[in-house]
CSV table of C-alpha atoms in Angstrom, one decimal:
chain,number,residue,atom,x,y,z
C,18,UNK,CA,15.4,-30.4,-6.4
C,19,UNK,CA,13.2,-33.0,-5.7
C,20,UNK,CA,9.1,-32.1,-5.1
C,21,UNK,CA,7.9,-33.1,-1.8
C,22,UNK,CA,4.6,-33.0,-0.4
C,23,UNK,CA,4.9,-31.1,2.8
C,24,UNK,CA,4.5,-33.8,5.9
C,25,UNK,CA,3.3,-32.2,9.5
C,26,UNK,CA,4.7,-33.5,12.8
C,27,UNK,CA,2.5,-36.7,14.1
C,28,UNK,CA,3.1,-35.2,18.1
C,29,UNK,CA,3.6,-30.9,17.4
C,30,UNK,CA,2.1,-30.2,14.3
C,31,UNK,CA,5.2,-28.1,13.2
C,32,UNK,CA,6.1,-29.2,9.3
C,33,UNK,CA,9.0,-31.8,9.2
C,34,UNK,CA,12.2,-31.5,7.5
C,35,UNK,CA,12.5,-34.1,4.6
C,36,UNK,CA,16.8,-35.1,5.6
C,37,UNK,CA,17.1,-38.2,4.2
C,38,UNK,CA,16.0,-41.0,1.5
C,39,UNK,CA,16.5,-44.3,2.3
C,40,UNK,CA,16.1,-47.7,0.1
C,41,UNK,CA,14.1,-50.6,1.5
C,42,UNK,CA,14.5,-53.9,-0.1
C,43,UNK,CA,11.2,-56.1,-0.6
C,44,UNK,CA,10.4,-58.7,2.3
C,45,UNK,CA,7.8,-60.4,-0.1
C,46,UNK,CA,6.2,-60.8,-3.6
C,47,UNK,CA,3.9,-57.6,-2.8
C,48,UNK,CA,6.9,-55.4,-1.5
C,49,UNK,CA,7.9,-56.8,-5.2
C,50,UNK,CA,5.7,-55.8,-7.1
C,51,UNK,CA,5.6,-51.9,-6.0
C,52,UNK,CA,9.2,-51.5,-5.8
C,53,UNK,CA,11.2,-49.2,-8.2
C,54,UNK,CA,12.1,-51.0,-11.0
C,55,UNK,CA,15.9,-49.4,-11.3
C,56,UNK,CA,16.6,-49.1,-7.4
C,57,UNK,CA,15.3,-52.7,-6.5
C,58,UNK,CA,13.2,-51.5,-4.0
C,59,UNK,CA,10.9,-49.2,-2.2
C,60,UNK,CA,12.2,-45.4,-1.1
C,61,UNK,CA,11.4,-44.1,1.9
C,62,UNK,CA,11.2,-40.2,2.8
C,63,UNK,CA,12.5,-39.7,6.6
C,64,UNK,CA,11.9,-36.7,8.2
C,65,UNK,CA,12.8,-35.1,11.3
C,66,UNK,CA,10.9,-32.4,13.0
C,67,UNK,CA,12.6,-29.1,13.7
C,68,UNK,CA,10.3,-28.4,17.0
C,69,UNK,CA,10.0,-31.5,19.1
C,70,UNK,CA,13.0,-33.7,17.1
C,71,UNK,CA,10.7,-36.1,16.5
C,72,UNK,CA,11.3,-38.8,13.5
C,73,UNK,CA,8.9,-40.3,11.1
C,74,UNK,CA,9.0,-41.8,7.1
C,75,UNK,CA,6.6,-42.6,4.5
C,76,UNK,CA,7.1,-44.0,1.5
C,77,UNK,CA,8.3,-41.7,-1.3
C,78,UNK,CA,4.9,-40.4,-3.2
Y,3,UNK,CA,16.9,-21.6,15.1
Y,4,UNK,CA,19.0,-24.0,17.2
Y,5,UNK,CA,16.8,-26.4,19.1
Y,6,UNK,CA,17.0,-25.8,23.4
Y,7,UNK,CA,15.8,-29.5,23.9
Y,8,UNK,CA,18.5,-31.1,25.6
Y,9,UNK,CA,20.6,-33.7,23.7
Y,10,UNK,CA,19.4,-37.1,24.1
Y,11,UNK,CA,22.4,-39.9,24.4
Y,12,UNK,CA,20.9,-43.6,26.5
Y,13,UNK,CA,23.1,-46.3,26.8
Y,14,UNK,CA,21.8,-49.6,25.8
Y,15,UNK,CA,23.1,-52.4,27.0
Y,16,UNK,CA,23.9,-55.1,24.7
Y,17,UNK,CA,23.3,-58.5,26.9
Y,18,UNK,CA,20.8,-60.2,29.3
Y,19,UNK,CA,22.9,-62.8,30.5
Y,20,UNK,CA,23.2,-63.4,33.9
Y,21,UNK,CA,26.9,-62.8,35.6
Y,22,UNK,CA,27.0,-60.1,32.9
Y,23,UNK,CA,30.3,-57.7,33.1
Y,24,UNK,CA,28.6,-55.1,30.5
Y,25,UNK,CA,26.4,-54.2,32.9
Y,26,UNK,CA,29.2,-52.7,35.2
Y,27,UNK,CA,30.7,-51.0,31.9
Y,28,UNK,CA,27.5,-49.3,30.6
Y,29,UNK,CA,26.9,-48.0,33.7
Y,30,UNK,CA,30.6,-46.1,34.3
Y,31,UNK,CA,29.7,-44.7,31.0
Y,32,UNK,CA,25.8,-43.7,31.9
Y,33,UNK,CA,27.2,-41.8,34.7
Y,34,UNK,CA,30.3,-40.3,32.7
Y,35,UNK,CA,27.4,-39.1,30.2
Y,36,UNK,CA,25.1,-37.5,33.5
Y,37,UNK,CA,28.2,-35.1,33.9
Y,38,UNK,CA,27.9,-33.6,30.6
Y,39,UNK,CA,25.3,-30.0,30.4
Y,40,UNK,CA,22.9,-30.3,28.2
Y,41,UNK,CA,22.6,-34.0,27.6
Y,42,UNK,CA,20.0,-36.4,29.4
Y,43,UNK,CA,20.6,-40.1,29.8
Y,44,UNK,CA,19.3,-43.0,30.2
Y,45,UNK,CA,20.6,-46.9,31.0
Y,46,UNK,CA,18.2,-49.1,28.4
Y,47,UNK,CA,19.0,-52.7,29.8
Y,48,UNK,CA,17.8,-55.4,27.0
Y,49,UNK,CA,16.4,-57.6,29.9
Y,50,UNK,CA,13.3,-54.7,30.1
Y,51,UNK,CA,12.5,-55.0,26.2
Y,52,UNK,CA,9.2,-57.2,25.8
Y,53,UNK,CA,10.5,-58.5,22.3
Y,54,UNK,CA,9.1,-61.5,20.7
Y,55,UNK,CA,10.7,-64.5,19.7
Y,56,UNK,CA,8.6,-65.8,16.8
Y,57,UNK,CA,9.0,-62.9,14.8
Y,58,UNK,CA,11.1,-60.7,14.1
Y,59,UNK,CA,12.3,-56.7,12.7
Y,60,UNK,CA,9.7,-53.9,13.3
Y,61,UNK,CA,6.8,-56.2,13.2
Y,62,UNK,CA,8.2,-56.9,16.7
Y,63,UNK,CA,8.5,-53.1,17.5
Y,64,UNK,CA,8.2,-52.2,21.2
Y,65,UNK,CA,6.3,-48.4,21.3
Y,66,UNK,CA,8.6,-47.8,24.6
Y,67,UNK,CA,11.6,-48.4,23.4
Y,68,UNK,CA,10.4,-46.9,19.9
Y,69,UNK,CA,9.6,-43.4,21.8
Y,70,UNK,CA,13.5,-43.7,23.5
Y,71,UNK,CA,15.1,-44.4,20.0
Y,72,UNK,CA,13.0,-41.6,18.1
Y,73,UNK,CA,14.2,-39.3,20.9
Y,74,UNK,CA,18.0,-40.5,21.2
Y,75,UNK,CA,20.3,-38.3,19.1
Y,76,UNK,CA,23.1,-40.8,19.5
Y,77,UNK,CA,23.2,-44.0,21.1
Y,78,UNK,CA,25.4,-45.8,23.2
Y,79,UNK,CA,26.0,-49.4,22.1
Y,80,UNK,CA,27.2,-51.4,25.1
Y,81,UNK,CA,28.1,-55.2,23.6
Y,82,UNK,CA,30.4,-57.8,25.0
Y,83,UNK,CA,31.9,-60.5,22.5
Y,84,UNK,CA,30.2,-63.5,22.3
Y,85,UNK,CA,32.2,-66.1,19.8
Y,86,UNK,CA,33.7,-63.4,17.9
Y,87,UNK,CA,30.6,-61.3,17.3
Y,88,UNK,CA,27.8,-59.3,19.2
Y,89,UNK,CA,24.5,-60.8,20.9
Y,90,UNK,CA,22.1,-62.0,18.7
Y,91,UNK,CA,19.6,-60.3,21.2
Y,92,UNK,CA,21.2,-56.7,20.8
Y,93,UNK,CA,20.7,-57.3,16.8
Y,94,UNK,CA,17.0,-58.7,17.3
Y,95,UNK,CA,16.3,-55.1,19.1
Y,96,UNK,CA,17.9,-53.3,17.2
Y,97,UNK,CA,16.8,-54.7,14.1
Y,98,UNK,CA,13.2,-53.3,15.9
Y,99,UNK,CA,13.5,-50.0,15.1
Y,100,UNK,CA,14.8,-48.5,11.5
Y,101,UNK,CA,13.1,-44.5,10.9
Y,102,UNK,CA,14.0,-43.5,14.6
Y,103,UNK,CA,17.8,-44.0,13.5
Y,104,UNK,CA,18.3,-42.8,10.3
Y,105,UNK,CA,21.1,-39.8,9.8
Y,106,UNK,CA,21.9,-40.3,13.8
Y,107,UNK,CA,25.1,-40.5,15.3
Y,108,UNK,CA,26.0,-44.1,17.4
Y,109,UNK,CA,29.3,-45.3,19.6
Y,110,UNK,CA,30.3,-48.4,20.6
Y,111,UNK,CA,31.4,-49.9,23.8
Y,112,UNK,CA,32.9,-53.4,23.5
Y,113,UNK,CA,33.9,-55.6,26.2
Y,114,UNK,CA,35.1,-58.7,26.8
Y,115,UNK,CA,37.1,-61.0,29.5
Y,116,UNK,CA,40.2,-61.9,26.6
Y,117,UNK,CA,42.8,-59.4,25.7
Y,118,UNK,CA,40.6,-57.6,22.9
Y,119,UNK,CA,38.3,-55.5,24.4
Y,120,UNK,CA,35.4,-56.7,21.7
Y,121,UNK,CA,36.7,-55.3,19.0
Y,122,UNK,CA,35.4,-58.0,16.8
Y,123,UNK,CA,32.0,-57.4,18.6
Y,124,UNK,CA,32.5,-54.0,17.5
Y,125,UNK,CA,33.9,-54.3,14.0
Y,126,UNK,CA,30.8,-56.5,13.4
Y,127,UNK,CA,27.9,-54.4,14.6
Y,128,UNK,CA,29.2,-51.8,12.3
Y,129,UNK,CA,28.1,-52.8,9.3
Y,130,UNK,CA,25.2,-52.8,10.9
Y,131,UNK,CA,24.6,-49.6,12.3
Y,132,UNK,CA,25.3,-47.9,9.1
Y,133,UNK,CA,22.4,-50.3,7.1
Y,134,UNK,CA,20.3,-48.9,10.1
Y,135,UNK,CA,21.5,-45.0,9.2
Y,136,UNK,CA,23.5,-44.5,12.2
Y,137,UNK,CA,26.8,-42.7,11.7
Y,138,UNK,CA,29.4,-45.0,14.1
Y,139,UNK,CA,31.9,-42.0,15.2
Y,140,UNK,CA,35.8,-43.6,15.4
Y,141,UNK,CA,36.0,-43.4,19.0
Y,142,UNK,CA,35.5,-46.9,20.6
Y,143,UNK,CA,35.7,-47.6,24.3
Y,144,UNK,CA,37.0,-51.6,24.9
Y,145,UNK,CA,37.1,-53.3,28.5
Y,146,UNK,CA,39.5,-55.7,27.8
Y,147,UNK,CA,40.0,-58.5,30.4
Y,148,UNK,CA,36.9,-56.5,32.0
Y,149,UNK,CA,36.8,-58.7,35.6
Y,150,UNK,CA,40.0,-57.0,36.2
Y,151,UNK,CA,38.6,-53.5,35.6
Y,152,UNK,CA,36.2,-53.6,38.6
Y,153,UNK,CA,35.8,-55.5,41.9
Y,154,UNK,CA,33.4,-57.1,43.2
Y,155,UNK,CA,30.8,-54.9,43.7
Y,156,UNK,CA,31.4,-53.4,40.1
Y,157,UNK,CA,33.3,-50.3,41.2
Y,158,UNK,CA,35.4,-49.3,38.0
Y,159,UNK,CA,39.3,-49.8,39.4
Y,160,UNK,CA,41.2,-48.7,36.4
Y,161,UNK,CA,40.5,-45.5,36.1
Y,162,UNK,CA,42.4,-45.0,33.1
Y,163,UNK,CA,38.9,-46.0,31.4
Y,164,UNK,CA,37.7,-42.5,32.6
Y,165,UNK,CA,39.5,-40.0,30.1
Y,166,UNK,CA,39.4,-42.4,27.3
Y,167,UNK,CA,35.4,-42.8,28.0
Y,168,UNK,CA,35.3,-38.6,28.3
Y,169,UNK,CA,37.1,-38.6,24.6
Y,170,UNK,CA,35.1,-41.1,23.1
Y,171,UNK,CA,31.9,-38.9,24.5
Y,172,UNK,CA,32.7,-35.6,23.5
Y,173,UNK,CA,33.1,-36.9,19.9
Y,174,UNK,CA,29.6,-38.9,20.1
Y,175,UNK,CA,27.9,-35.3,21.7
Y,176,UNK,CA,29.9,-33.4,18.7
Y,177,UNK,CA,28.3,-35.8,16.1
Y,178,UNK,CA,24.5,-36.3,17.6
Y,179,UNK,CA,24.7,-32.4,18.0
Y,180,UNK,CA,25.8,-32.1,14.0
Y,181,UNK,CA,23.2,-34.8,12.7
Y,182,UNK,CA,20.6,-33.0,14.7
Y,183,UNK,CA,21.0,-29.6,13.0
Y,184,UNK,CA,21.3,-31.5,9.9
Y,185,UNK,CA,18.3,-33.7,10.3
Y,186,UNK,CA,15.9,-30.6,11.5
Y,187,UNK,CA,17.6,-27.9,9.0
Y,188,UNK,CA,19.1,-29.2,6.3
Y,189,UNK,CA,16.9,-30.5,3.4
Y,190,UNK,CA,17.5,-33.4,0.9
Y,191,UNK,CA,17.4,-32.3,-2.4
């Protein structure tokens, strides 16, 4: 099981539920150059909150 | 705990040009979705969205449309057929947006004047859905030959489209409802 750091709801506050990963692909030389070397790119967390719905993603820590 | 918010399902449609028969189509379905308990609705028309032209993706993000997205559970894609494919102005919103989609559910309404109902519109703006991390459900509604589905003050004539509208809906509320259980309870590991 992957170790996440907890992330709180931007609107409620409640703590988000981490539901998905998802791979984005480097727009430029700097997107490049901190992109996983084996996926090709960067991966972001997404996260849904359980109390208002809202969505949000950062990258993967 | 099951969430009490109401399920959120808008209808965007797909096209600002003018003389547009979409408009008619996304807003049978609109009111086909205001029947159903539990779900709110709205019509998102494309001709509202402030977007850009001299950039493009979420750089262009429009906070309005941003908030409607993030609170959707699962979209309705209204898009006629243009040349064999959808509008390039549905794709440039779209392609707006990209965390207030991922894991929810999407359908697709595809219209055109010929024979076909968009179904290439529709087979093309697949792809793309999924790459934005909306699950397409395999219900489609297509207007085919859509100036003979409503007269001319866009009154919906064949009203065959009804039941086959209320089928493709109860599948698109069975999936949003799913995803959002999934996306608030169930945890990647």
């Amino acid at each position: 099981m992957t170790e996440r750091k907890p992330m709180k709801c931007p609107r409620c506050g409640v703590q988000m539920n981490a539901h998905a990963e998802r791979l984005l692909e480097p727009r430029s030389l700097e997107e490049a150059r901190s992109a996983d070397p084996i996926l090709g790119g960067v991966v972001e967390e997404c996260f849904s909150c359980p109390g208002c719905g809202w969505a949000a993603s950062r990258p993967l820590l | 705990m099951e969430s009490t918010r109401p399920l959120s399902i808008p209808v965007l449609l797909g096209t600002t040009r003018r003389g547009r028969m979409s408009e008619h189509a996304a807003r049978v379905v609109h009111e086909r979705i205001a029947l159903r308990a539990g779900v709110e609705t709205e019509l998102i028309d494309l001709r509202n969205l402030p977007l850009p032209v001299d950039d493009a993706g979420q750089a262009i993000k429009d906070p309005d449309f941003s908030e409607k997205m993030n609170r959707a559970d699962g979209p309705v894609i209204v898009s006629p057929e243009y040349n064999h494919g959808f509008p390039g102005l549905l794709k440039h919103a779209l392609d707006s947006c990209l965390e207030e989609y991922i894991h929810k559910a999407a359908g697709i309404v595809g219209v055109s004047a010929g024979p076909w109902g968009g179904t290439r519109a529709v087979q093309g703006l697949i792809p793309v859905l999924r790459e934005l991390g909306l699950a397409v459900i395999f219900w489609d509604v297509n207007f085919a030959k859509v100036h003979q589905a409503f007269d001319e003050h866009g009154a919906l004539t064949d009203k065959a489209y009804l039941p086959r509208i209320d089928k493709f809906l109860s599948e698109l509320i069975w999936m949003a409802r799913t995803l959002r259980h999934g996306r608030e309870t169930v945890t990647l590991e």
